[in-house]
PDB file of C-alpha atoms and ligand atoms in Angstrom:
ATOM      1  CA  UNK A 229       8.263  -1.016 -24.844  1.00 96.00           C
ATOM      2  CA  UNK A 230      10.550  -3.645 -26.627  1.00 97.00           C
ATOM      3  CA  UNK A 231      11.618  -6.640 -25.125  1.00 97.00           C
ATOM      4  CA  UNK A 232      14.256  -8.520 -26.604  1.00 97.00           C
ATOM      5  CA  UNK A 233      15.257 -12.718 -25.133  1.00 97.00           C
ATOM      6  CA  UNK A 234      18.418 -13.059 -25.559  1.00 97.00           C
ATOM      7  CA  UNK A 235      19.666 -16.772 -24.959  1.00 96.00           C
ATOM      8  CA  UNK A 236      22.475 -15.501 -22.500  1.00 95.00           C
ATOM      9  CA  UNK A 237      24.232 -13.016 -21.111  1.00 95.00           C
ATOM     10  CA  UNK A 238      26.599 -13.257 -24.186  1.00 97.00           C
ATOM     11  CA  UNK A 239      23.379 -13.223 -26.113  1.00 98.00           C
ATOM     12  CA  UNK A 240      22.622 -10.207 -24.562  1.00 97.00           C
ATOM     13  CA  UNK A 241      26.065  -8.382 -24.876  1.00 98.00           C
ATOM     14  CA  UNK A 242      25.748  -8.797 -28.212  1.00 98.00           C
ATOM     15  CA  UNK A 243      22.214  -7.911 -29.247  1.00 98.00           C
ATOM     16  CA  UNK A 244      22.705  -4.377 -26.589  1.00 98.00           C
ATOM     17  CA  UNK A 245      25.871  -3.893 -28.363  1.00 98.00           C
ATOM     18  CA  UNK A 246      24.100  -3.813 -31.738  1.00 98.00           C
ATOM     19  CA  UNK A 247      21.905  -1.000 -30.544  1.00 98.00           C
ATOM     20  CA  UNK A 248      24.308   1.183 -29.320  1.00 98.00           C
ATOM     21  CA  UNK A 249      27.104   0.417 -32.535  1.00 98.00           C
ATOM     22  CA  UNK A 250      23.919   1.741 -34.622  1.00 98.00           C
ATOM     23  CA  UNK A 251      23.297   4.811 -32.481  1.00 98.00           C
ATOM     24  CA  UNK A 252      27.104   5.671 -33.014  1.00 98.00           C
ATOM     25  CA  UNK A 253      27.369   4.883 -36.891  1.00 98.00           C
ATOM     26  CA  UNK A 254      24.096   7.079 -37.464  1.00 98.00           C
ATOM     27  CA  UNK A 255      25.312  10.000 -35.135  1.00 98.00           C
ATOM     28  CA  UNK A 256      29.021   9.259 -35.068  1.00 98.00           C
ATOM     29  CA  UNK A 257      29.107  13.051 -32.572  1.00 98.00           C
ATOM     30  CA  UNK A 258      26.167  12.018 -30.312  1.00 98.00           C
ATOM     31  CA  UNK A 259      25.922  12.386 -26.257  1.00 98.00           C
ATOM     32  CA  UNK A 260      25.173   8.440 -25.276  1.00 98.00           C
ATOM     33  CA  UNK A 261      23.745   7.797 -21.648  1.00 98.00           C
ATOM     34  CA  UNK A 262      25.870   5.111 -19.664  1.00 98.00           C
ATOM     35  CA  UNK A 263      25.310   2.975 -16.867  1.00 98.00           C
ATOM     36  CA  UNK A 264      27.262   0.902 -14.132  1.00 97.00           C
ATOM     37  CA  UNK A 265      26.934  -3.012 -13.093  1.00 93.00           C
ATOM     38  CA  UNK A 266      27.445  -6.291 -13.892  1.00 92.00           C
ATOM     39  CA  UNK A 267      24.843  -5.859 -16.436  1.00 94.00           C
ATOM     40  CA  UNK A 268      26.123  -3.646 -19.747  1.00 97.00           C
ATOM     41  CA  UNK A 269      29.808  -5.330 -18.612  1.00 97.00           C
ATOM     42  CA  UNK A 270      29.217  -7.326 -21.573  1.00 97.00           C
ATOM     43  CA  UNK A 271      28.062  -4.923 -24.003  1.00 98.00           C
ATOM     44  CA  UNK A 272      31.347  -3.042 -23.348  1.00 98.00           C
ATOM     45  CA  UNK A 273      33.612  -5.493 -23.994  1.00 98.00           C
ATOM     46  CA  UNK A 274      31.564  -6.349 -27.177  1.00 98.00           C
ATOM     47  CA  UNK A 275      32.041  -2.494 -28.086  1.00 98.00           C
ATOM     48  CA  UNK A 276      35.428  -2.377 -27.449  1.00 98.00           C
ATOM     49  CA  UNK A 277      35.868  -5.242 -29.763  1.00 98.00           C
ATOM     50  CA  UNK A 278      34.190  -3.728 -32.164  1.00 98.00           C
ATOM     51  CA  UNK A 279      35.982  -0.533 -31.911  1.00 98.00           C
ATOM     52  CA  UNK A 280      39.288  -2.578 -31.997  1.00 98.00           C
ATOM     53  CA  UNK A 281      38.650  -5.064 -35.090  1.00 98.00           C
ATOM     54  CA  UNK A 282      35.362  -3.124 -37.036  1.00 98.00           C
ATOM     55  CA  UNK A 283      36.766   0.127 -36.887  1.00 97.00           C
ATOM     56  CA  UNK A 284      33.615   1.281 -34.481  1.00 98.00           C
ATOM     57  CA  UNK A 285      34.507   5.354 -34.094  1.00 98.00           C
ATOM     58  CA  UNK A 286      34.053   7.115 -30.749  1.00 98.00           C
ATOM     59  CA  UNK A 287      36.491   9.562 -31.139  1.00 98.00           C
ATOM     60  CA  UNK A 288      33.726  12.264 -31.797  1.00 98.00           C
ATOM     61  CA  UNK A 289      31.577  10.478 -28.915  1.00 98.00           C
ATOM     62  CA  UNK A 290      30.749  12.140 -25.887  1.00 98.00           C
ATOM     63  CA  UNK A 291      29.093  10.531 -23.208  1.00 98.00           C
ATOM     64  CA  UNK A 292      27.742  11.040 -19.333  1.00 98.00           C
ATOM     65  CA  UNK A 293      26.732   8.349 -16.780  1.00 98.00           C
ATOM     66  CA  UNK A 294      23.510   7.878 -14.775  1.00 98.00           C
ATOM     67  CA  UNK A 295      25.571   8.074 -10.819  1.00 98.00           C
ATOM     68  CA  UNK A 296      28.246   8.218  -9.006  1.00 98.00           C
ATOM     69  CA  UNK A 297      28.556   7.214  -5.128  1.00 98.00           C
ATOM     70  CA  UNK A 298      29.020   9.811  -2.877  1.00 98.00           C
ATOM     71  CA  UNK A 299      32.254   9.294  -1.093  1.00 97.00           C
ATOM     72  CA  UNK A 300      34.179   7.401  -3.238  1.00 97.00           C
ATOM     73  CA  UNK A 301      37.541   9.355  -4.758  1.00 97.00           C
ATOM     74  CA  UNK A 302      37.004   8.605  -8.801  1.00 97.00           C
ATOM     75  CA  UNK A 303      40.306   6.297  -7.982  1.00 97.00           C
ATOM     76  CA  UNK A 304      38.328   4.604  -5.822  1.00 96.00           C
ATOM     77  CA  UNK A 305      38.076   1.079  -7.620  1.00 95.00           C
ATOM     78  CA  UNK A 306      34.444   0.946  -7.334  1.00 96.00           C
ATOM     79  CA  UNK A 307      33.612   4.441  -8.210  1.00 97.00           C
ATOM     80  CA  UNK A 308      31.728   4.309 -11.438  1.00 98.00           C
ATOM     81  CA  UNK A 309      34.586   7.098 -12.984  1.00 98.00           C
ATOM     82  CA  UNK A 310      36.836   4.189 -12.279  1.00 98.00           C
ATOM     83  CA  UNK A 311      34.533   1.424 -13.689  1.00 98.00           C
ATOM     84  CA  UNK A 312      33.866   3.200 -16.906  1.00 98.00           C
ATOM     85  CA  UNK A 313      37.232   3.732 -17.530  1.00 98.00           C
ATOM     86  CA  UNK A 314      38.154   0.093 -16.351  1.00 98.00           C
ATOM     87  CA  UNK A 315      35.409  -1.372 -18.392  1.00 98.00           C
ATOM     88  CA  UNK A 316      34.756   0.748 -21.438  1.00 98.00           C
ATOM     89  CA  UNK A 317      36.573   3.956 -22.119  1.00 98.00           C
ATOM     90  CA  UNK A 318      40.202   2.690 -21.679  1.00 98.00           C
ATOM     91  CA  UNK A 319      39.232   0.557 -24.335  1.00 98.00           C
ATOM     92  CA  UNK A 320      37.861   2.545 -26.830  1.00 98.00           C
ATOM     93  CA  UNK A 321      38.910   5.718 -28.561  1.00 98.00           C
ATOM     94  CA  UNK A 322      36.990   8.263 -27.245  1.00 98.00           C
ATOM     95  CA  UNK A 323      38.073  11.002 -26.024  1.00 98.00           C
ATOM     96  CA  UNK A 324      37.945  10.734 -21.864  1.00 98.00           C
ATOM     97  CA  UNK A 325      37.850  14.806 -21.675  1.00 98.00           C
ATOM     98  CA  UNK A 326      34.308  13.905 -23.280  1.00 98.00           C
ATOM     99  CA  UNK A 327      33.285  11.623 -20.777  1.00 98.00           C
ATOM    100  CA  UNK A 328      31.510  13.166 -17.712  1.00 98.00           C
ATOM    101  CA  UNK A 329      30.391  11.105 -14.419  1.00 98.00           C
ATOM    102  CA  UNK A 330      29.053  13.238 -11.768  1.00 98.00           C
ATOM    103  CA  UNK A 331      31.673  13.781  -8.556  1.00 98.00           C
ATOM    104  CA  UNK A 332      31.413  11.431  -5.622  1.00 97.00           C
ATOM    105  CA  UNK A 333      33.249  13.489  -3.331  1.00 98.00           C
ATOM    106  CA  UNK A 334      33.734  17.121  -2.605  1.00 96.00           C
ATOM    107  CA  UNK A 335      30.226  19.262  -1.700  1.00 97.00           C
ATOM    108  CA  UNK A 336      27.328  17.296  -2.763  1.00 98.00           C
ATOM    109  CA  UNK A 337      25.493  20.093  -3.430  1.00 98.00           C
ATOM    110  CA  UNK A 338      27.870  21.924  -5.930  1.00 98.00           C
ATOM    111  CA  UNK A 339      28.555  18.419  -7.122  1.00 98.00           C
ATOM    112  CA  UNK A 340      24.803  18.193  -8.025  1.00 98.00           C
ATOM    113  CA  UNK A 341      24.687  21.854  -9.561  1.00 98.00           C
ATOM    114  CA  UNK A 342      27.565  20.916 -12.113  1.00 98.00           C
ATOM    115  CA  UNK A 343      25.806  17.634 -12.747  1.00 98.00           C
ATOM    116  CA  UNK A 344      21.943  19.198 -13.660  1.00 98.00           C
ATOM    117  CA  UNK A 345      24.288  21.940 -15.743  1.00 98.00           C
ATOM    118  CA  UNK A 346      25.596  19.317 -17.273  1.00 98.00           C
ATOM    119  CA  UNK A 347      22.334  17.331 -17.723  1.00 98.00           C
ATOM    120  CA  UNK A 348      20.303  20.707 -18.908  1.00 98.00           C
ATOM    121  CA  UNK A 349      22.834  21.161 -21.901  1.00 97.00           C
ATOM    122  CA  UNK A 350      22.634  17.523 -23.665  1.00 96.00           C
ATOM    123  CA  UNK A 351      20.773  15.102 -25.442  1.00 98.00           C
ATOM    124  CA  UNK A 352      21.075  12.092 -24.484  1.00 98.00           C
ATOM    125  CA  UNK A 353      20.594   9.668 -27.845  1.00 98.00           C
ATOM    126  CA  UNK A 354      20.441   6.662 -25.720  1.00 98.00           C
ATOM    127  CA  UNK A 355      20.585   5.628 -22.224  1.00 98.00           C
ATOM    128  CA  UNK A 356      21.910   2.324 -21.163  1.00 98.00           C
ATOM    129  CA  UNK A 357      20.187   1.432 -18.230  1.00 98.00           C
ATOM    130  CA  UNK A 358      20.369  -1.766 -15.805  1.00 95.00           C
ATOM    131  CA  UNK A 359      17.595  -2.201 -12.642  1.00 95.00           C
ATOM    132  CA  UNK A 360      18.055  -2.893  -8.849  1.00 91.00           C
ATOM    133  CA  UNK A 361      16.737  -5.819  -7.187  1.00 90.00           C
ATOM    134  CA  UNK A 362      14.198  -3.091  -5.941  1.00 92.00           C
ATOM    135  CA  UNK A 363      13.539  -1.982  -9.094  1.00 95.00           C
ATOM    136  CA  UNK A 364      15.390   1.323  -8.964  1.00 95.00           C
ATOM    137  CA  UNK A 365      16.760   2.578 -11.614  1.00 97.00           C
ATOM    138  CA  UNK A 366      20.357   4.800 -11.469  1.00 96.00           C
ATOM    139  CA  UNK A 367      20.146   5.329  -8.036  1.00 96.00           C
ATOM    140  CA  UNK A 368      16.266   6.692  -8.215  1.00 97.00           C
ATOM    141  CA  UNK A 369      14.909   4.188  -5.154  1.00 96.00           C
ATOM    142  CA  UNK A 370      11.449   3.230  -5.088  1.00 96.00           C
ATOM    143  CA  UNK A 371       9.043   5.169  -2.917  1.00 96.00           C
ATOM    144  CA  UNK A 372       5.871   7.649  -2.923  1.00 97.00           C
ATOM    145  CA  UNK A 373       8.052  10.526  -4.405  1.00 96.00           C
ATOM    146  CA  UNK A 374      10.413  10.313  -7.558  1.00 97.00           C
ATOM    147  CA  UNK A 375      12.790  13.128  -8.802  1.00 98.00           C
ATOM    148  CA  UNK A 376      13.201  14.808 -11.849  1.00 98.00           C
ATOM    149  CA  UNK A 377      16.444  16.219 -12.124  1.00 98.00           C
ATOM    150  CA  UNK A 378      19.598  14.699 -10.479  1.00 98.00           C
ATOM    151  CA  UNK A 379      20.062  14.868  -6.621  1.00 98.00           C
ATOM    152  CA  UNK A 380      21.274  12.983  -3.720  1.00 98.00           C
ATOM    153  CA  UNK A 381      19.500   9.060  -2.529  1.00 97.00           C
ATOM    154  CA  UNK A 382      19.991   7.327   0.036  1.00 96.00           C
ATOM    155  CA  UNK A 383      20.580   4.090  -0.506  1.00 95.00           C
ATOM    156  CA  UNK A 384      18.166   1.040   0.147  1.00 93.00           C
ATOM    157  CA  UNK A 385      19.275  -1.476   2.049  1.00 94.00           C
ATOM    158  CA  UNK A 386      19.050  -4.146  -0.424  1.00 90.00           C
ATOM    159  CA  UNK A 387      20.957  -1.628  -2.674  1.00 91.00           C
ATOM    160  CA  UNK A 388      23.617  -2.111  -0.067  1.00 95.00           C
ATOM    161  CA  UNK A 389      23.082  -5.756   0.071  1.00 93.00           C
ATOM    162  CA  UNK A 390      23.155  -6.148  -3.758  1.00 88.00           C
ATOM    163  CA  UNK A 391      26.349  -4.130  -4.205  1.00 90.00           C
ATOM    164  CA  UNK A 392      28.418  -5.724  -1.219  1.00 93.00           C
ATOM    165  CA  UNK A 393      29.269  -8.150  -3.211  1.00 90.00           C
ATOM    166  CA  UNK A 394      32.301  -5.782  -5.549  1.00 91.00           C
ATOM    167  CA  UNK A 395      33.722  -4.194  -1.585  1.00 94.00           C
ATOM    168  CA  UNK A 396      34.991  -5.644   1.004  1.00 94.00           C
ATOM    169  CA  UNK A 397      32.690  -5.325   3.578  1.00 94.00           C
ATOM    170  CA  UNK A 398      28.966  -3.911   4.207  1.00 95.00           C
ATOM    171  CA  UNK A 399      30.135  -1.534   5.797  1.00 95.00           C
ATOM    172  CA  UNK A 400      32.127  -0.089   3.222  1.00 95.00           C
ATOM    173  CA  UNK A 401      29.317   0.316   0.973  1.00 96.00           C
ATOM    174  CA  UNK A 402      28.834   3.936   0.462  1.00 97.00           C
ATOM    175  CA  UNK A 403      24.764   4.742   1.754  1.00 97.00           C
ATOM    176  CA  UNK A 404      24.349   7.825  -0.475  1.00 98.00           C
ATOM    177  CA  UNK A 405      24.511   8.495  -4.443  1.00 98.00           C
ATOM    178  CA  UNK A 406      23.866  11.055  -6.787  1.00 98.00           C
ATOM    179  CA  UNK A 407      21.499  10.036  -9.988  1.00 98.00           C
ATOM    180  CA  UNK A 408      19.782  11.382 -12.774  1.00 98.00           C
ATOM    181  CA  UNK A 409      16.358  11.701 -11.864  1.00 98.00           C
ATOM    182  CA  UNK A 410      13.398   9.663 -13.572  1.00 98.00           C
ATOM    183  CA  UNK A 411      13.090  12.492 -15.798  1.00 98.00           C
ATOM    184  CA  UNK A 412      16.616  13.129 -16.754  1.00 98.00           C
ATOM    185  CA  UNK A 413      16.386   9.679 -17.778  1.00 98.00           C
ATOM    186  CA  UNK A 414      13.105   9.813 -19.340  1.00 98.00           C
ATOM    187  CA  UNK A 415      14.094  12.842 -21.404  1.00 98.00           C
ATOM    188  CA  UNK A 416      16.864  10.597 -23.511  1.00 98.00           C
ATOM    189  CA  UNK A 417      15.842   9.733 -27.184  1.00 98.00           C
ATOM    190  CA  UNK A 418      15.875   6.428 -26.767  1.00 98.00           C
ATOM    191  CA  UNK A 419      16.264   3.762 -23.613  1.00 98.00           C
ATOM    192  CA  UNK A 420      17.857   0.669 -23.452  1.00 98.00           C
ATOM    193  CA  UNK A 421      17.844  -1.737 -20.249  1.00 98.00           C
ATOM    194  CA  UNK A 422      19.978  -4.768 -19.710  1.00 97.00           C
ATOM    195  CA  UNK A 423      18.608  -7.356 -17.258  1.00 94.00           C
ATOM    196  CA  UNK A 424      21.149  -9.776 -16.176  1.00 81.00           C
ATOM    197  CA  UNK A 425      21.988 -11.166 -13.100  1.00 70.00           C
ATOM    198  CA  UNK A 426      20.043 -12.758 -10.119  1.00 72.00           C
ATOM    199  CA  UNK A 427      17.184 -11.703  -7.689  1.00 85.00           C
ATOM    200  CA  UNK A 428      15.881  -9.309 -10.709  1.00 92.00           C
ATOM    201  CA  UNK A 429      12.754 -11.468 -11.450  1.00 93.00           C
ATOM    202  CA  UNK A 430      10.307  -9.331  -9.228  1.00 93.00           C
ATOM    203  CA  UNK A 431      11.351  -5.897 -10.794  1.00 94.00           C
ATOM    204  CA  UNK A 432      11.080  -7.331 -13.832  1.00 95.00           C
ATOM    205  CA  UNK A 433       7.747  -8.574 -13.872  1.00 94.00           C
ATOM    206  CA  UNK A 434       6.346  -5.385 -12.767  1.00 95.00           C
ATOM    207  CA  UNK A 435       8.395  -3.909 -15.412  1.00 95.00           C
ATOM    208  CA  UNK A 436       6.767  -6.235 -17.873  1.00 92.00           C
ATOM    209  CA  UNK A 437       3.206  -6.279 -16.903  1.00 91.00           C
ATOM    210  CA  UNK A 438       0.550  -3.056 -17.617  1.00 88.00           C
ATOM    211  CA  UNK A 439       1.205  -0.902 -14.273  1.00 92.00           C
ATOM    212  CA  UNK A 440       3.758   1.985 -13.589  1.00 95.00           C
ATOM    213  CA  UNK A 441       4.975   2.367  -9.879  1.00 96.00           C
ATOM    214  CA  UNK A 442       6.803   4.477  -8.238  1.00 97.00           C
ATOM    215  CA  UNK A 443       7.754   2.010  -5.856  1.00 97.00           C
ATOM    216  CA  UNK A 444       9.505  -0.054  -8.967  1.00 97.00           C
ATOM    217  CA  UNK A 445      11.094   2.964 -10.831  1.00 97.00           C
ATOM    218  CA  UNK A 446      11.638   0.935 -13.518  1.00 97.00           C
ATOM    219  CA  UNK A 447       8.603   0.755 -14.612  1.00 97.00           C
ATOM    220  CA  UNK A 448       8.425   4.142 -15.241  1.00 97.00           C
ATOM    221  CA  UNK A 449      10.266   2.953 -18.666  1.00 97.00           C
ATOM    222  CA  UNK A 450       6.883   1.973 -20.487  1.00 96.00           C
ATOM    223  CA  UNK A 451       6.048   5.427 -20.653  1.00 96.00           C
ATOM    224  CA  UNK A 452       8.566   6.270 -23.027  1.00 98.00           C
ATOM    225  CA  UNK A 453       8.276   6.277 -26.750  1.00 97.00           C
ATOM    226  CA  UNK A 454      11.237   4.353 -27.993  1.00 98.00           C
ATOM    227  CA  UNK A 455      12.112   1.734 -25.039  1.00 98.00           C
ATOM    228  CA  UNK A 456      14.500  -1.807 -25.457  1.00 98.00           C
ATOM    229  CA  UNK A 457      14.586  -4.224 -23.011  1.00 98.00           C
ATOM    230  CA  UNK A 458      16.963  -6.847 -23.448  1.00 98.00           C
ATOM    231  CA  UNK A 459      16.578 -10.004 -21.022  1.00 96.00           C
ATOM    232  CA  UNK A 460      17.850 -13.256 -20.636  1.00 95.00           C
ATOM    233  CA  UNK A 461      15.611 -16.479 -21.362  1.00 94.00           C
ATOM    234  CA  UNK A 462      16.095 -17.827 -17.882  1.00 94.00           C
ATOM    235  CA  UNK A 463      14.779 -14.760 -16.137  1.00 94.00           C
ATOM    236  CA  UNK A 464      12.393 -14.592 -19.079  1.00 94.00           C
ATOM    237  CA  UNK A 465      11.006 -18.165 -18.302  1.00 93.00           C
ATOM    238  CA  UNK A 466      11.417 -17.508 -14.552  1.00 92.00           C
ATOM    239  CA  UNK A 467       8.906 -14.621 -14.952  1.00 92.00           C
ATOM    240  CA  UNK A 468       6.335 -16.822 -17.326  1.00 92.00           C
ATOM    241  CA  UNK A 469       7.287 -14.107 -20.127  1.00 93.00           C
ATOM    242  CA  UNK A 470       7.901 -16.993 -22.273  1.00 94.00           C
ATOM    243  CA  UNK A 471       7.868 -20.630 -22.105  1.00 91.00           C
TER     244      UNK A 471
HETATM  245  C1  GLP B 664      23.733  -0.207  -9.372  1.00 84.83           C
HETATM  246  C2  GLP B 664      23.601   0.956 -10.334  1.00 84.83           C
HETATM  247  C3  GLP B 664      22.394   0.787 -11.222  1.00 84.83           C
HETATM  248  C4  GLP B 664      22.425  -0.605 -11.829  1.00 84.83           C
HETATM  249  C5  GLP B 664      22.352  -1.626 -10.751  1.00 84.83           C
HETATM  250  C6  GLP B 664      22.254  -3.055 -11.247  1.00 84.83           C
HETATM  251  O1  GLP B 664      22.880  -0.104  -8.292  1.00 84.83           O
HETATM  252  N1  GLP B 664      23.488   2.208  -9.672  1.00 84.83           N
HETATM  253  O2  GLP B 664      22.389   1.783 -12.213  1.00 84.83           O
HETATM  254  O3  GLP B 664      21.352  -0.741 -12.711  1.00 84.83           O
HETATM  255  O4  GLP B 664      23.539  -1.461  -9.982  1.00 84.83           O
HETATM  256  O5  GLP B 664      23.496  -3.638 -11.311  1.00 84.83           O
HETATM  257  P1  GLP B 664      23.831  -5.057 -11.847  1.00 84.83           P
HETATM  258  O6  GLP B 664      23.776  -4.960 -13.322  1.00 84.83           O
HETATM  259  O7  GLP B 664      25.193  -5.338 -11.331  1.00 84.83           O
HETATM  260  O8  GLP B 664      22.827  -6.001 -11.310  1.00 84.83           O
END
């Protein structure tokens, strides 16, 4: 696994961004992986720069994302449909009939039977990935059992906690998600994590030492072949990575 320091979340955008612009100029028709959170924020305004003023193509792009709530309409404004198109593909000039992100609302179960269809017919070039306070990663949560394929979680409750912050209340924080499983994710050609943010310093110094645990999905990264983390300094000093 590769960890990048970036000197700040700028930093970071920027570096991320560099990844994914060369995943899209080598395969300019490629599936890429996307993911929700303050984290790869950034990176997609960095993108969408790029596609604006360096002629960065997505038109041929397709793309699918990691969860969705369960719950939440995709007008909802914190669905993820809604934050990807807020954030990213309103932005950009892909094509949004390209774009999939599972559906939050409707029956779960034929929700999640569209979503491993989905899934079972792509390769994912890259995945963008960010991690949970708890180390989860998507919406996998830590625990004895992971998953391979995508299905239903319910939500920790520092998941809850940690995501309060973009609704209104606690209480309007849906409790359940859909999410690739660990090996959906684990089956992309390439994985790239963003750590940004507060209160990720214990995930990600299990992420960073020798051991894989289910009960810090993330972890789970350092099994795979072609892995990029990109952190901050200050976590990276707050975790003794560096000095
Ligand atoms: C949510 C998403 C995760 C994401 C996490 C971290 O829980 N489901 O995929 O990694 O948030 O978000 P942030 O980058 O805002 O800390």
């Amino acid at each position: 696994m590769k960890v990048i320091v970036a000197k700040d979340y700028d930093d970071a955008a920027k570096k991320a961004a560099d990844i994914i612009e060369k995943v899209v100029r080598d395969n300019p028709t490629c599936t890429l992986g996307l993911a929700t959170g303050s984290s790869p924020v950034g990176m997609y305004k960095e993108l969408a720069r790029r596609c604006k003023e360096e002629g960065l193509d997505f038109s041929k792009i397709h793309s699918v994302n990691l969860d969705e709530y369960v719950g939440l309409e995709p007008t909802h404004d914190q669905s993820y449909r809604y934050f990807m198109n807020d954030n990213l593909f309103d932005h950009i000039n892909i094509d949004k009939a390209n774009t999939y992100v599972a559906k939050g609302v409707g029956d779960v179960a034929a929700n999640l039977k569209e979503f491993n269809e989905v899934l079972d017919k792509t390769d994912i070039e890259i995945q963008v990935l960010g991690v949970g306070p708890d180390g989860h990663l998507g919406f996998n949560e830590p625990g004895d059992t992971l998953y391979d394929g995508a299905h239903e979680e319910t939500l920790e409750d520092s998941t809850i906690e940690a995501n309060k912050r973009f609704f209104a209340s606690k209480e309007e924080v849906p409790t359940h998600a859909v999410t690739m499983g660990m090996g959906n994710i684990m089956r992309a050609k390439a994985l790239l994590m963003i750590i940004g943010g507060n209160k990720k310093a214990a995930a990600t110094k299990l992420l960073i030492e020798d051991k894989i645990d289910p009960h810090c999905p993330a972890t789970f990264m350092r099994l795979h072949r072609d892995a990029t983390v990109v952190i901050e300094e200050s976590l990276a000093k707050e975790i003794g990575y560096i000095q």
